[in-house]
mmCIF file of C-alpha atoms in Angstrom:
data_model
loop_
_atom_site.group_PDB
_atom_site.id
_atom_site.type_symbol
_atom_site.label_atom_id
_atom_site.label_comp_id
_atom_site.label_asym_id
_atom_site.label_seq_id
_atom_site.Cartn_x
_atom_site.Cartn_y
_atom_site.Cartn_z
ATOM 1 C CA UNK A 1 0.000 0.000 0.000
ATOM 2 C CA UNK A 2 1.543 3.597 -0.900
ATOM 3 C CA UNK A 3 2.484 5.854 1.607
ATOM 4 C CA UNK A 4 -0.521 8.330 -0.050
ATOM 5 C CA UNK A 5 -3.194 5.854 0.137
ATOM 6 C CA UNK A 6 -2.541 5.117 3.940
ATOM 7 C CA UNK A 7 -2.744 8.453 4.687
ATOM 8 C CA UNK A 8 -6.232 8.855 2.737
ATOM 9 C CA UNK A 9 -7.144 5.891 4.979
ATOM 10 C CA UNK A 10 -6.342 7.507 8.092
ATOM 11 C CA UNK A 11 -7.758 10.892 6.965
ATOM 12 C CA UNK A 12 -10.939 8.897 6.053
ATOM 13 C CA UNK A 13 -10.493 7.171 9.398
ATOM 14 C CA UNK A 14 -10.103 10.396 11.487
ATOM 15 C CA UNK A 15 -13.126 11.765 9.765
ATOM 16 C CA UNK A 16 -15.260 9.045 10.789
ATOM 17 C CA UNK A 17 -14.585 8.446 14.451
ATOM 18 C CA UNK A 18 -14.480 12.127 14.882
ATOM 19 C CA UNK A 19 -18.050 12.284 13.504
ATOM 20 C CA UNK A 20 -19.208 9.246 15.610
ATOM 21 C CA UNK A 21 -18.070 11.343 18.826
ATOM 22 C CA UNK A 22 -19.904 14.325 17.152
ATOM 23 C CA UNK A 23 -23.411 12.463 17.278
ATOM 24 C CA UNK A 24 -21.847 10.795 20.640
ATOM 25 C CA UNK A 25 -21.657 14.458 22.238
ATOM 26 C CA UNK A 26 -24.714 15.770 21.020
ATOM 27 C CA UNK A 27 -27.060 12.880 22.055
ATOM 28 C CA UNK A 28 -25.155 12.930 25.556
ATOM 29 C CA UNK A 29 -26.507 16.664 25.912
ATOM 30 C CA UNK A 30 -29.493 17.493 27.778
ATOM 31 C CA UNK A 31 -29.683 21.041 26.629
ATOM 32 C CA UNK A 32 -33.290 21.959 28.664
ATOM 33 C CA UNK A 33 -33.333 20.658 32.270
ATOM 34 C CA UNK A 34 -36.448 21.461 34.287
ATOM 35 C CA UNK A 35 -35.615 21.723 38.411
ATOM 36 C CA UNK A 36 -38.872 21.262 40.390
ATOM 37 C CA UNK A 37 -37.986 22.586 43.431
ATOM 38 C CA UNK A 38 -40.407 24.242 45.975
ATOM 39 C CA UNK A 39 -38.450 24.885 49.020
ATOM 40 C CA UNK A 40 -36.318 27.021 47.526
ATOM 41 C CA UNK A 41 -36.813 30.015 51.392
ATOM 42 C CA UNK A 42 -34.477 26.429 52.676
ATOM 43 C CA UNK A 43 -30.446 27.201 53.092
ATOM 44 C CA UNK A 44 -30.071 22.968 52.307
ATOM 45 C CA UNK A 45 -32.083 23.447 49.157
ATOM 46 C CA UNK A 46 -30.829 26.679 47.756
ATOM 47 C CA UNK A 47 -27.222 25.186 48.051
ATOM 48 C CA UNK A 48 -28.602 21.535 46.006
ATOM 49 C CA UNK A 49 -30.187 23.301 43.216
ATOM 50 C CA UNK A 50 -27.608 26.127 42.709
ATOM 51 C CA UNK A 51 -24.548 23.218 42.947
ATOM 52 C CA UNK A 52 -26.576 21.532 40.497
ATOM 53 C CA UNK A 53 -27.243 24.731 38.054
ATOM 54 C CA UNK A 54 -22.834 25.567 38.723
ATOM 55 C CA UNK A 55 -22.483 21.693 37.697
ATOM 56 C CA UNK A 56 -24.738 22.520 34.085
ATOM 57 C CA UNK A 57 -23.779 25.342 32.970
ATOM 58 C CA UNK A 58 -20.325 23.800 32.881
ATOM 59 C CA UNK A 59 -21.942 22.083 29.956
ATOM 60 C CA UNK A 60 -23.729 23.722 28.413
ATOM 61 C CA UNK A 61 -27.152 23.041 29.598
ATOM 62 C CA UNK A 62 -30.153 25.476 30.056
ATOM 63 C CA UNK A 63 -31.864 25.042 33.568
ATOM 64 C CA UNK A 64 -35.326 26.277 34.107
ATOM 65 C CA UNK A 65 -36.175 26.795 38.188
ATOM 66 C CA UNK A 66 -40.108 26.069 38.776
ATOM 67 C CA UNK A 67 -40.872 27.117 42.341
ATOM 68 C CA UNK A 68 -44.743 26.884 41.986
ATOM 69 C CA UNK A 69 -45.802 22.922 41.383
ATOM 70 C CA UNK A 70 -49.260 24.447 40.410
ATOM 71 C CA UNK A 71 -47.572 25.777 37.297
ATOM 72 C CA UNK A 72 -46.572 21.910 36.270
ATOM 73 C CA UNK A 73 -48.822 21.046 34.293
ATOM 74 C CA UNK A 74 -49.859 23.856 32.492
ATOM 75 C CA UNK A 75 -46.234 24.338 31.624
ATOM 76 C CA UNK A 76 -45.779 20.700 30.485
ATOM 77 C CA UNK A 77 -49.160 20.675 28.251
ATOM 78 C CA UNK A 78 -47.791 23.565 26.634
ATOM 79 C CA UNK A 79 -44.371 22.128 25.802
ATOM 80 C CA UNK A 80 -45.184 18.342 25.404
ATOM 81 C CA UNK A 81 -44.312 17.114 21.806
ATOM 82 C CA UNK A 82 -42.665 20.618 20.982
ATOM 83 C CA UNK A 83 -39.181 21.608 20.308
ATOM 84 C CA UNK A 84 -39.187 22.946 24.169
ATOM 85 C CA UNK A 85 -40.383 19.701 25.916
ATOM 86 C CA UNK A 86 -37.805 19.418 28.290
ATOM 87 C CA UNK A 87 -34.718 16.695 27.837
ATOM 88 C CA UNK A 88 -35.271 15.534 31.655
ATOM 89 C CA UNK A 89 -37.044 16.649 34.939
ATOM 90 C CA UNK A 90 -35.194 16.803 38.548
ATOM 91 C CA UNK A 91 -37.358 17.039 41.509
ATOM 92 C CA UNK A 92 -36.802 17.841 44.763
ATOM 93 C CA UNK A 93 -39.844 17.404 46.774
ATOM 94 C CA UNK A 94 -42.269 13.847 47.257
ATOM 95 C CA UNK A 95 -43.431 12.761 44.120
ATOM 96 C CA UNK A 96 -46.916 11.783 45.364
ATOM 97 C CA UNK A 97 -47.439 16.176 45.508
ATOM 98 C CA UNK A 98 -46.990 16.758 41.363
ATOM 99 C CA UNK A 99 -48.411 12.745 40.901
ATOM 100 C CA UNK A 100 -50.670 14.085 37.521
ATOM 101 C CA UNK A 101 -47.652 15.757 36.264
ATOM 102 C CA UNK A 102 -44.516 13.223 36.558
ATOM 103 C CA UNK A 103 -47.426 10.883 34.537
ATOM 104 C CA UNK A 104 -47.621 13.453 32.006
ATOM 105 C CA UNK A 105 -43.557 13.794 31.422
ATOM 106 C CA UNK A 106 -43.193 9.481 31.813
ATOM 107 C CA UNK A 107 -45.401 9.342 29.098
ATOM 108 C CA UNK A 108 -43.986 11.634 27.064
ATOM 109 C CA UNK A 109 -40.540 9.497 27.354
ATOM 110 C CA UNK A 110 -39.425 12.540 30.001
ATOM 111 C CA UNK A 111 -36.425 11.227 32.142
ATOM 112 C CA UNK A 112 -37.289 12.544 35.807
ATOM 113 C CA UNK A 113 -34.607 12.368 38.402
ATOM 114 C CA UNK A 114 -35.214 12.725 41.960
ATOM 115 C CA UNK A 115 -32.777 15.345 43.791
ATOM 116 C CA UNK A 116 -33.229 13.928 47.356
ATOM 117 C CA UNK A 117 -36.655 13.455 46.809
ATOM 118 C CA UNK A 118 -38.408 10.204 47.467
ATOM 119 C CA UNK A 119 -38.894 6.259 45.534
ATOM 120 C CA UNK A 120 -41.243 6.354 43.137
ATOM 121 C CA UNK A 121 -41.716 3.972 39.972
ATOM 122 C CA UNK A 122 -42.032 7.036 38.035
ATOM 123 C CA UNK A 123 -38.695 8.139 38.436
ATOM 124 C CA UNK A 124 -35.876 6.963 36.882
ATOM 125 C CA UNK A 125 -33.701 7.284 40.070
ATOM 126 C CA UNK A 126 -33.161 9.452 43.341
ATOM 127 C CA UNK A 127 -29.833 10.624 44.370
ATOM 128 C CA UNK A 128 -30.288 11.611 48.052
ATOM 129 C CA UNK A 129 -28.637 11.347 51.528
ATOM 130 C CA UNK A 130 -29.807 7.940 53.515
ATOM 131 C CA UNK A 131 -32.494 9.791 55.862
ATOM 132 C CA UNK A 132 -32.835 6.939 58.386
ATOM 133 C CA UNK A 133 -28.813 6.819 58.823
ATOM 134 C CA UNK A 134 -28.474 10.684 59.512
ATOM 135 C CA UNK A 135 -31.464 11.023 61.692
ATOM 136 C CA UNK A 136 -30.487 7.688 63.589
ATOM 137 C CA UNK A 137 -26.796 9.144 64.040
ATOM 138 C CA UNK A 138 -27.992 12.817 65.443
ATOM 139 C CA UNK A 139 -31.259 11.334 67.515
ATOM 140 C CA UNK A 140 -28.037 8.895 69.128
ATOM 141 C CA UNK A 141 -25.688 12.238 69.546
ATOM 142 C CA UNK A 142 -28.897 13.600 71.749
ATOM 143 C CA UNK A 143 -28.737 10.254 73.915
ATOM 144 C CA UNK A 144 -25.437 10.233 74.386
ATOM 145 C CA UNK A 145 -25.153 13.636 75.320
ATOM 146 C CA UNK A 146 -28.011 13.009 77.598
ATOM 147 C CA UNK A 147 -26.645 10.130 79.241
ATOM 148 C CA UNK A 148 -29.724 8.306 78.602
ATOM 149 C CA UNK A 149 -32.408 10.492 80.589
ATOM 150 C CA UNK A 150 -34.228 13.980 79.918
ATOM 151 C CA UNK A 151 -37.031 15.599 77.757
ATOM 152 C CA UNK A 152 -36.926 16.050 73.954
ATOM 153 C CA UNK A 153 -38.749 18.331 71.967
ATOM 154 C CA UNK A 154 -38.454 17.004 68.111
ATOM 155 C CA UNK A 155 -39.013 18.876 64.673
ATOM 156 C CA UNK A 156 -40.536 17.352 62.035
ATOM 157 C CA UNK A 157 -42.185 17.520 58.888
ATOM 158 C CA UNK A 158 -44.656 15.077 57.343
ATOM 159 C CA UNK A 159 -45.109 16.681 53.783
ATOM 160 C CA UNK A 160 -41.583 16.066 51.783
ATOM 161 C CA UNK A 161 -40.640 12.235 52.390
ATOM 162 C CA UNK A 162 -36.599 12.650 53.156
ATOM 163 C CA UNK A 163 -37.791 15.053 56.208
ATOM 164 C CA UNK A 164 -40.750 12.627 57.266
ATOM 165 C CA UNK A 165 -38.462 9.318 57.387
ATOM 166 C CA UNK A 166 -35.532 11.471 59.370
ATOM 167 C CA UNK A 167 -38.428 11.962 62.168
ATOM 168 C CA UNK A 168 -39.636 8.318 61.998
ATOM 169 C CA UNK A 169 -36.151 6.996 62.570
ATOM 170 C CA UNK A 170 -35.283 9.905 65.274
ATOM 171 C CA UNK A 171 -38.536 9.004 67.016
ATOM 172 C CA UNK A 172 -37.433 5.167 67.327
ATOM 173 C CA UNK A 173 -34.247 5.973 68.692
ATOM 174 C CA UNK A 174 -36.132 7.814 70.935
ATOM 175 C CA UNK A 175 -38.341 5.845 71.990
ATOM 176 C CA UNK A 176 -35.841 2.774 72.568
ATOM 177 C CA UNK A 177 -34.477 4.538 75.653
ATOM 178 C CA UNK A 178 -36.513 4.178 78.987
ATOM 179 C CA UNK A 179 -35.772 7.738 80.053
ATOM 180 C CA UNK A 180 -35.896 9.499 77.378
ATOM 181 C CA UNK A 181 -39.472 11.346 76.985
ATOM 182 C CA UNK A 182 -40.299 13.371 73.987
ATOM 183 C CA UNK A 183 -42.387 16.002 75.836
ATOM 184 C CA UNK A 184 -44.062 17.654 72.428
ATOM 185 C CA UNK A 185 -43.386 17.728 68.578
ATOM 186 C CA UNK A 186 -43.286 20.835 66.247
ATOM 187 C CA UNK A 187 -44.465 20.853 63.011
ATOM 188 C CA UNK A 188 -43.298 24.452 61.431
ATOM 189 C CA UNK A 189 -45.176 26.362 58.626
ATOM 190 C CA UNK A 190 -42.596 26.436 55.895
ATOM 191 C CA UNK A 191 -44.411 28.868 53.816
ATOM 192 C CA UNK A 192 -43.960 31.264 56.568
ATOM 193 C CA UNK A 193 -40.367 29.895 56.777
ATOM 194 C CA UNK A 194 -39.869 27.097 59.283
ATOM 195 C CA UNK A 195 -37.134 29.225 61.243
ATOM 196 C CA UNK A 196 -39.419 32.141 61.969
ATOM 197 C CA UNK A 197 -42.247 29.136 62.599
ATOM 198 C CA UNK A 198 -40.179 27.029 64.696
ATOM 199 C CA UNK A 199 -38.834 29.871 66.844
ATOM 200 C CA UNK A 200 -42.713 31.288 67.653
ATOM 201 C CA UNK A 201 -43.826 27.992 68.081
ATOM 202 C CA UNK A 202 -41.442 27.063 71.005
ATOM 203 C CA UNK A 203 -41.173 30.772 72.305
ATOM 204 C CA UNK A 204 -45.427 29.736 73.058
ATOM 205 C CA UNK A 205 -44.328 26.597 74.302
ATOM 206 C CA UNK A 206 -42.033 27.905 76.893
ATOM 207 C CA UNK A 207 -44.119 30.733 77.316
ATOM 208 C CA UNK A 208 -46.745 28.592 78.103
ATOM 209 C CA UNK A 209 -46.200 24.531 78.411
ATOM 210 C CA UNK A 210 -46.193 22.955 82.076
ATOM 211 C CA UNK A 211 -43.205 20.770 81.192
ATOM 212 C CA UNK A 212 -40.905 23.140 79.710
ATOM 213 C CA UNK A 213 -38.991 22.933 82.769
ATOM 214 C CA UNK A 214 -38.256 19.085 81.767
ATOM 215 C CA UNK A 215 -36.851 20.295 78.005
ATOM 216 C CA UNK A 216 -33.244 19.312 77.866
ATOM 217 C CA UNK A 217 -32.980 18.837 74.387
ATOM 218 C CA UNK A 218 -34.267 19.687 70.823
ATOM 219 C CA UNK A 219 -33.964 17.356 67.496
ATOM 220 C CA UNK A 220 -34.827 19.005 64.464
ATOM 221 C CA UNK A 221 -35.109 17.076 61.040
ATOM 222 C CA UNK A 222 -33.169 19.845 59.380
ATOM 223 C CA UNK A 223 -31.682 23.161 60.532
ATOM 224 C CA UNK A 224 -33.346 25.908 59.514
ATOM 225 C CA UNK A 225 -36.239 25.139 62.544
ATOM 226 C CA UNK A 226 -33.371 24.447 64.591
ATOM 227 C CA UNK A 227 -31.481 28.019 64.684
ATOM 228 C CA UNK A 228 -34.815 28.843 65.185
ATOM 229 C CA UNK A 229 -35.148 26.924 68.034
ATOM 230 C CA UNK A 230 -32.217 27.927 69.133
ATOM 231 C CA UNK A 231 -33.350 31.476 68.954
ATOM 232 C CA UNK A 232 -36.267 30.421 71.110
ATOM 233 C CA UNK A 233 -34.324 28.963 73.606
ATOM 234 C CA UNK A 234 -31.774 32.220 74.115
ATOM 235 C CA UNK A 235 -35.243 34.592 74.508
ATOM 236 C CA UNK A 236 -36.981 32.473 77.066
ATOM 237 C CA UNK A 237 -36.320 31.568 80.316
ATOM 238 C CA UNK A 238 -35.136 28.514 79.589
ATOM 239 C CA UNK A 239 -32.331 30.101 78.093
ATOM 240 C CA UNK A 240 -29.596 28.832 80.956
ATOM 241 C CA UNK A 241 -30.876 25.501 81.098
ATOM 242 C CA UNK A 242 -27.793 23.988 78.918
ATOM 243 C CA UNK A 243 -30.370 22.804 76.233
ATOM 244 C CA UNK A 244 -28.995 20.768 73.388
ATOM 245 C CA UNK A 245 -29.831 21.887 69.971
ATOM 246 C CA UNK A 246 -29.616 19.293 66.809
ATOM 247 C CA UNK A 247 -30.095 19.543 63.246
ATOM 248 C CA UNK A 248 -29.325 18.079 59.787
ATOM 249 C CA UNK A 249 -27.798 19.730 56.324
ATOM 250 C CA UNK A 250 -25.034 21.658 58.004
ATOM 251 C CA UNK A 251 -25.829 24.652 56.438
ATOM 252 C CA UNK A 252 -23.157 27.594 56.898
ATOM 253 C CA UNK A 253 -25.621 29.186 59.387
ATOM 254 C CA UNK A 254 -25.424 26.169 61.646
ATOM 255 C CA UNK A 255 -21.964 25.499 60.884
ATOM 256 C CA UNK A 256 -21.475 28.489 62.925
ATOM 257 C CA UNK A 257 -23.835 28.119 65.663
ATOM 258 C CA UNK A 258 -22.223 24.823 66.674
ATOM 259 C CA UNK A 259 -18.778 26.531 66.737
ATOM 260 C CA UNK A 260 -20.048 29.420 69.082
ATOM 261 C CA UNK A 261 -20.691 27.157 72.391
ATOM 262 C CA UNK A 262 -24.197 28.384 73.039
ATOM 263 C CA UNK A 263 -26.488 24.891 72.550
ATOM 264 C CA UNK A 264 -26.586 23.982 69.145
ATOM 265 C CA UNK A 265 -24.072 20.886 69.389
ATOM 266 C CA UNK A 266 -24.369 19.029 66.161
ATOM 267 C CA UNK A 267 -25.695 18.645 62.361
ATOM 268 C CA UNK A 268 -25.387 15.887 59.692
ATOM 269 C CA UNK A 269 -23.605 17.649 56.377
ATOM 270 C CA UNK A 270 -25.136 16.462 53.674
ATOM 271 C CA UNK A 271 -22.971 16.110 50.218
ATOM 272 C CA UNK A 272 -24.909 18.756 48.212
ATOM 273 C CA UNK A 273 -22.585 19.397 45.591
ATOM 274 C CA UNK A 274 -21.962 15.400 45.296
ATOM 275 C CA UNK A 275 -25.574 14.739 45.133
ATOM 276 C CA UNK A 276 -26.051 17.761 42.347
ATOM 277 C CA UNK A 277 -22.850 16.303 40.274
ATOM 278 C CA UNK A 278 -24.582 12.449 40.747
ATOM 279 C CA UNK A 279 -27.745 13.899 39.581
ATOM 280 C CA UNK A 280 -25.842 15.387 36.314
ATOM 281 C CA UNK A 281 -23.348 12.036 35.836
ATOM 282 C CA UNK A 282 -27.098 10.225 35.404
ATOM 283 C CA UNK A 283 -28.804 12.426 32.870
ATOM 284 C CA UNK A 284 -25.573 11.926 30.929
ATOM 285 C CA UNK A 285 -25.487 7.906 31.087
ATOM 286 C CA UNK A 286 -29.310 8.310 30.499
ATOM 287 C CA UNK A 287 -29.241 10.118 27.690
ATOM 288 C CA UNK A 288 -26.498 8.101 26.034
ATOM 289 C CA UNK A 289 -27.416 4.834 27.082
ATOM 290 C CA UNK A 290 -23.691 4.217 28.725
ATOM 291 C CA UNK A 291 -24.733 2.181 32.082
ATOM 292 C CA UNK A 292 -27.488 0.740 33.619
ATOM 293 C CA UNK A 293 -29.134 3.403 36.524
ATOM 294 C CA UNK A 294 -29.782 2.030 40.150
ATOM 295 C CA UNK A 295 -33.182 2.967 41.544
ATOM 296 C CA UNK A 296 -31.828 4.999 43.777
ATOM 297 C CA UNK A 297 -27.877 6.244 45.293
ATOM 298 C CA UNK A 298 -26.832 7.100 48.666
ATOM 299 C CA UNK A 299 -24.552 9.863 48.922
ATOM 300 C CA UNK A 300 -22.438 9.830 52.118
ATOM 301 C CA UNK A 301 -23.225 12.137 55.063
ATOM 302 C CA UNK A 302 -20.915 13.035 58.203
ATOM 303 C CA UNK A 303 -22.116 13.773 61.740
ATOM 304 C CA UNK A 304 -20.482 17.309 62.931
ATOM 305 C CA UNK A 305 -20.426 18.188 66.120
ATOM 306 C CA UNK A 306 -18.865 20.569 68.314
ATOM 307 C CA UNK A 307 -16.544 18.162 70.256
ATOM 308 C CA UNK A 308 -12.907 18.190 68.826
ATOM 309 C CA UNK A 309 -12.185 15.693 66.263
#
């Protein structure tokens, strides 16, 4: 073969395996991405969904931020079938609340992700923190610090199913110990912002409550309610009673109320930016058909506290 010919060969080569990354590239791309994502007044949320927006317009994509799950629907009738349907959905609240909707997008061959959200056979995977492990590691920090005996007020929230299953698994711990008595259990309004909620709630409660007296410790299921507790706690008269303050996310906020010695004692830090880049790493295999997706993926979590490593 002459020296030309080979090099025709290769040219011919080059041309083809360069186009078969071209069509490679463009059907890994998920240009539109749709982020459902109601609890966006949370710290833990806002720093998900903005790791996860960092993470894609790195490459290239277009996010669009819906807020308002009444607007669902509308939004995907309009777009279904179109040139703007989106490439895939994230979610980050229960899927049972925007049911109608994630039936809509599955049948319109709509890839929806959960962003700690919940399991639900309409999604094709959620990328969260294990719930039951974090809650069951801080609801163990409050025993311990305990020593086994004293009242707990807990913080929980029924309506988005990683917060729920953190107060089912607190409440067992709980529960397990003799002398441990959960005196009362807050619910906050998060539409009027559960730290502002949580904080009037338990300023009542102290105000007010028989057994506040017998309050040496609060477990919140994340930690917004829980600097708000913790506000609580500094107002009242309860205020030198050495009350232990717990939470989960490890938001910056937090982060510094454990290192200021004045209750709060601990928080679970979730991996946000390693469950946004998970979340991203999965459209891409979905899209380009490069691995099989698990049902759902743990991303590890770490107990802080304020005792010295």
């Amino acid at each position: 073969m002459s020296i030309l010919k080979r090099r025709i060969n290769r040219r011919i080569l080059a041309v083809f395996f360069g186009t078969l990354i071209a069509i490679a590239t463009n059907l890994g791309r998920a240009e539109n991405v749709w982020v459902v994502a109601p609890y966006m007044e949370e710290p833990g949320t806002q720093l998900m969904v903005n790791a996860f927006e960092d993470i894609a317009a790195t490459r290239g994509w277009q996010v669009q931020l819906i807020q308002d799950t009444a607007q669902l629907d509308s939004l995907l009738t309009t777009v279904i079938g179109t040139e703007y349907q989106p490439d895939a959905i994230v979610i980050n609240l229960s899927s049972d609340l925007i049911h109608a909707s994630l039936e809509s997008a599955t049948a319109a061959s709509i890839p929806i992700i959960g962003m700690d959200a919940d399991d639900s056979p309409l999604l094709l995977t959620n990328i969260t923190s294990d719930a039951y492990a974090m809650a069951v590691e801080s609801s163990r920090f409050v025993v311990e610090a305990l020593e086994g005996d004293g009242g707990v007020i807990m913080i929980v929230y029924e309506d988005y199913a990683p917060v729920q299953k953190r107060g089912v698994a607190a409440r067992a711990v709980f529960d397990s110990e003799e002398n441990i008595d959960v005196i009362a259990t807050i619910v906050p309004d998060v539409s009027d912002g559960s730290y502002a909620s949580a904080r009037e709630q338990l300023t009542s409660f102290f105000d007010q409550h028989t057994e506040a007296s017998k309050v040496r410790a609060i477990w919140s299921a994340w930690d917004e309610p829980a600097l708000g507790a913790l506000a609580a706690v500094e107002n009242s008269k309860e205020g030198e009673a050495n009350i232990i303050i717990t939470g989960i996310d490890a938001t910056p906020a937090a982060v510094k109320a454990i290192s200021e010695d004045n209750g709060f004692r601990a928080s679970v830090a979730q991996d946000f930016q390693g469950i946004a880049a998970k979340v991203a790493h999965v459209i891409e295999a979905n899209a380009t058909e490069s691995e099989s997706i698990q049902a759902v993926y743990y991303v590890p979590a770490t107990l802080l506290t304020d005792q010295p490593v």
